[in-house]
XYZ file of C-alpha atoms in Angstrom:
234
model
C 120.610 99.458 108.531
C 118.112 102.032 107.238
C 115.990 97.966 105.003
C 116.201 97.398 107.964
C 114.322 100.474 109.915
C 111.495 100.025 106.494
C 111.218 96.310 107.241
C 110.023 96.739 110.692
C 108.507 99.326 109.564
C 106.231 97.885 107.298
C 105.170 94.802 109.150
C 104.026 97.427 111.516
C 101.838 98.746 108.856
C 100.796 95.204 108.237
C 99.790 94.627 111.925
C 98.354 97.522 112.312
C 96.213 97.723 109.118
C 94.530 93.795 109.745
C 93.467 95.781 112.769
C 91.931 98.761 111.722
C 89.895 97.092 109.308
C 88.733 95.228 111.982
C 87.750 97.971 113.269
C 85.897 99.125 110.674
C 83.105 96.035 110.682
C 82.176 96.936 113.942
C 82.839 100.938 114.082
C 82.570 101.678 110.508
C 80.001 100.000 108.661
C 78.210 99.296 112.463
C 77.664 102.668 113.939
C 79.131 100.718 117.681
C 81.716 103.060 118.924
C 83.580 100.193 120.354
C 86.189 100.554 122.744
C 87.391 98.348 123.782
C 88.562 96.686 120.576
C 91.865 96.665 121.818
C 90.677 94.598 124.606
C 91.118 91.605 121.610
C 94.263 92.498 120.627
C 95.475 92.089 123.694
C 93.751 88.831 123.729
C 94.774 87.233 121.098
C 98.224 88.574 121.639
C 99.015 86.678 124.781
C 96.507 83.406 123.511
C 99.134 83.342 121.721
C 102.022 84.134 123.291
C 101.093 81.868 125.669
C 100.346 78.535 123.583
C 103.834 79.292 121.421
C 105.406 78.913 124.665
C 103.741 75.879 126.303
C 104.663 73.975 122.854
C 101.889 74.659 120.437
C 102.716 75.329 116.392
C 101.563 78.524 115.438
C 98.811 77.834 112.982
C 96.891 76.478 115.894
C 98.113 78.825 118.364
C 96.750 82.134 115.232
C 94.143 80.352 115.250
C 93.234 80.420 118.605
C 93.432 83.166 118.751
C 91.271 85.051 117.074
C 89.025 82.492 117.940
C 89.343 82.752 121.810
C 88.586 86.696 121.064
C 85.365 85.979 119.106
C 84.469 84.299 122.465
C 84.889 87.324 124.287
C 83.231 90.032 121.143
C 80.420 86.820 121.393
C 80.683 87.733 125.197
C 80.938 91.190 125.434
C 77.074 91.530 122.897
C 74.931 90.307 125.764
C 75.104 93.556 128.044
C 75.800 95.845 124.989
C 72.471 94.897 123.580
C 70.330 97.819 124.652
C 72.515 100.702 124.084
C 73.528 102.604 122.127
C 75.813 106.058 122.065
C 77.809 106.998 124.289
C 76.641 104.466 126.945
C 77.599 102.071 124.384
C 81.322 103.622 123.781
C 81.508 103.403 128.544
C 80.754 100.182 127.535
C 83.285 99.054 125.461
C 86.029 101.466 127.273
C 84.864 99.442 130.513
C 86.206 96.217 128.694
C 88.835 97.343 127.844
C 90.136 98.025 131.245
C 88.750 94.976 132.890
C 90.916 92.548 130.476
C 93.467 95.761 130.932
C 93.012 95.329 134.820
C 93.479 91.705 134.110
C 96.620 91.143 132.663
C 98.777 93.072 135.360
C 97.073 91.792 138.125
C 96.324 86.869 136.909
C 100.611 87.053 137.800
C 100.077 83.432 137.687
C 99.182 83.356 134.611
C 100.041 86.483 132.443
C 103.479 87.695 135.020
C 101.675 90.522 135.349
C 104.022 94.135 134.503
C 106.605 91.678 133.828
C 105.698 90.101 130.266
C 105.694 87.978 128.332
C 109.314 86.881 127.020
C 111.428 84.704 124.474
C 107.377 84.106 122.528
C 109.553 82.127 119.074
C 108.824 83.592 115.306
C 106.317 81.651 113.419
C 107.527 78.800 111.546
C 104.649 77.073 109.330
C 104.528 74.775 105.892
C 108.531 74.302 106.954
C 109.239 77.174 106.096
C 110.852 79.497 109.108
C 110.300 82.992 109.096
C 112.816 84.151 111.963
C 113.822 87.062 109.815
C 112.360 90.032 109.716
C 112.099 89.936 105.519
C 110.034 87.067 105.762
C 108.285 88.532 108.992
C 107.014 90.883 106.261
C 105.878 88.647 103.862
C 103.605 86.630 106.457
C 102.534 89.692 106.973
C 101.729 89.995 103.982
C 100.681 87.782 102.424
C 97.198 87.303 105.920
C 97.060 91.479 105.767
C 96.118 89.978 101.869
C 93.811 88.262 102.966
C 91.951 89.512 105.649
C 91.333 92.472 103.868
C 89.839 90.643 100.762
C 87.877 88.411 104.080
C 86.735 91.858 105.273
C 85.664 93.437 101.388
C 83.921 89.635 100.838
C 82.048 90.474 104.763
C 80.885 93.610 104.407
C 79.842 93.655 100.309
C 77.563 90.279 100.758
C 73.586 90.273 102.139
C 74.988 90.053 105.366
C 77.579 93.208 104.566
C 74.512 95.667 103.769
C 72.344 94.508 106.806
C 75.167 95.709 109.162
C 74.799 99.221 107.265
C 71.334 99.299 108.008
C 71.744 98.523 110.964
C 73.895 101.554 111.639
C 72.050 103.808 109.254
C 68.207 103.209 111.064
C 68.241 100.468 114.302
C 64.136 101.199 113.533
C 63.506 100.425 110.195
C 66.136 97.227 110.413
C 63.849 96.079 112.840
C 60.664 96.909 111.249
C 61.680 95.140 108.122
C 62.423 92.107 110.484
C 65.638 92.419 110.469
C 67.536 90.707 114.073
C 69.040 93.532 114.407
C 70.753 92.897 117.913
C 71.804 89.221 115.491
C 73.653 91.181 113.434
C 75.235 93.501 115.901
C 76.650 90.664 117.851
C 77.779 88.879 114.975
C 79.883 91.034 113.916
C 81.904 92.338 116.719
C 82.318 88.818 116.610
C 83.593 88.800 113.325
C 85.901 91.704 113.805
C 87.035 90.472 117.427
C 88.108 87.965 115.757
C 90.577 89.849 112.888
C 91.606 91.818 115.638
C 92.802 88.507 117.578
C 94.922 87.814 114.445
C 96.729 90.697 114.077
C 97.297 90.415 117.663
C 99.109 87.101 117.010
C 101.570 88.062 114.822
C 101.769 91.136 116.464
C 103.150 89.001 120.113
C 105.905 86.615 116.495
C 106.946 89.352 115.392
C 107.538 91.439 119.038
C 108.213 88.718 120.692
C 107.597 90.232 124.107
C 103.966 91.826 124.738
C 103.572 93.115 128.154
C 99.672 94.701 129.750
C 100.795 98.506 128.971
C 100.495 97.897 124.987
C 97.642 97.429 124.673
C 96.160 99.699 126.900
C 93.114 102.659 125.759
C 95.705 104.678 124.472
C 96.799 101.648 122.018
C 93.536 102.720 120.596
C 93.692 106.144 119.730
C 96.272 105.533 116.356
C 93.885 103.239 115.511
C 90.940 104.913 115.554
C 93.154 107.628 113.659
C 93.807 104.587 110.742
C 89.460 104.618 110.647
C 88.317 107.621 110.931
C 91.380 109.453 108.769
C 90.663 106.914 105.931
C 86.970 107.664 106.597
C 84.125 105.557 108.115
C 83.388 102.106 106.463
C 85.612 103.075 103.795
C 88.170 100.191 103.533
C 90.464 101.973 100.898
């Protein structure tokens, strides 16, 4: 019994690891107070769950979750171009409330407060991940791949631009850097990985509802990022 508890715990750690690493891109390395991150997590979870229940394979639902979250990341970036600090934080927080309201009230698609039950455990390349141990292995592999991808991004020339934008946006503009584009890309990449984490969450819990994606659910992620160190992947 205790082994199953630890397996469950490590699966959640893996999912939250991806979510925290993705938040580091926009918040830690770019300096954006992104309080709408939980909305991307929700978009990924609902996208993957709905596609899975409509007969699409896991790999398609998984990638679609990330891509749709990325699209919403781009949409969110448009009104944020001229916002900074507290105003940016409030705008992103408002975005999370909007997504929560849509999940709660668009009952034809999301079933509202009743949630979406019966999301199946994933199967990939003929391998079923129906047991918790198998799902832990899948989560571990995806988390490691996401870690190295994010590490490569933040240590690339683009990642250095993000750090420059965070430290002194005006100086970055004077050096000819398109800071608005850099911040939009950072938000989109951050949203993509959050969507992937949402997909894993939906297929592991097998039931999702709006109450799992409130602004309060973002607090543990913020704690992980802040206590672990902003702009740190260790």
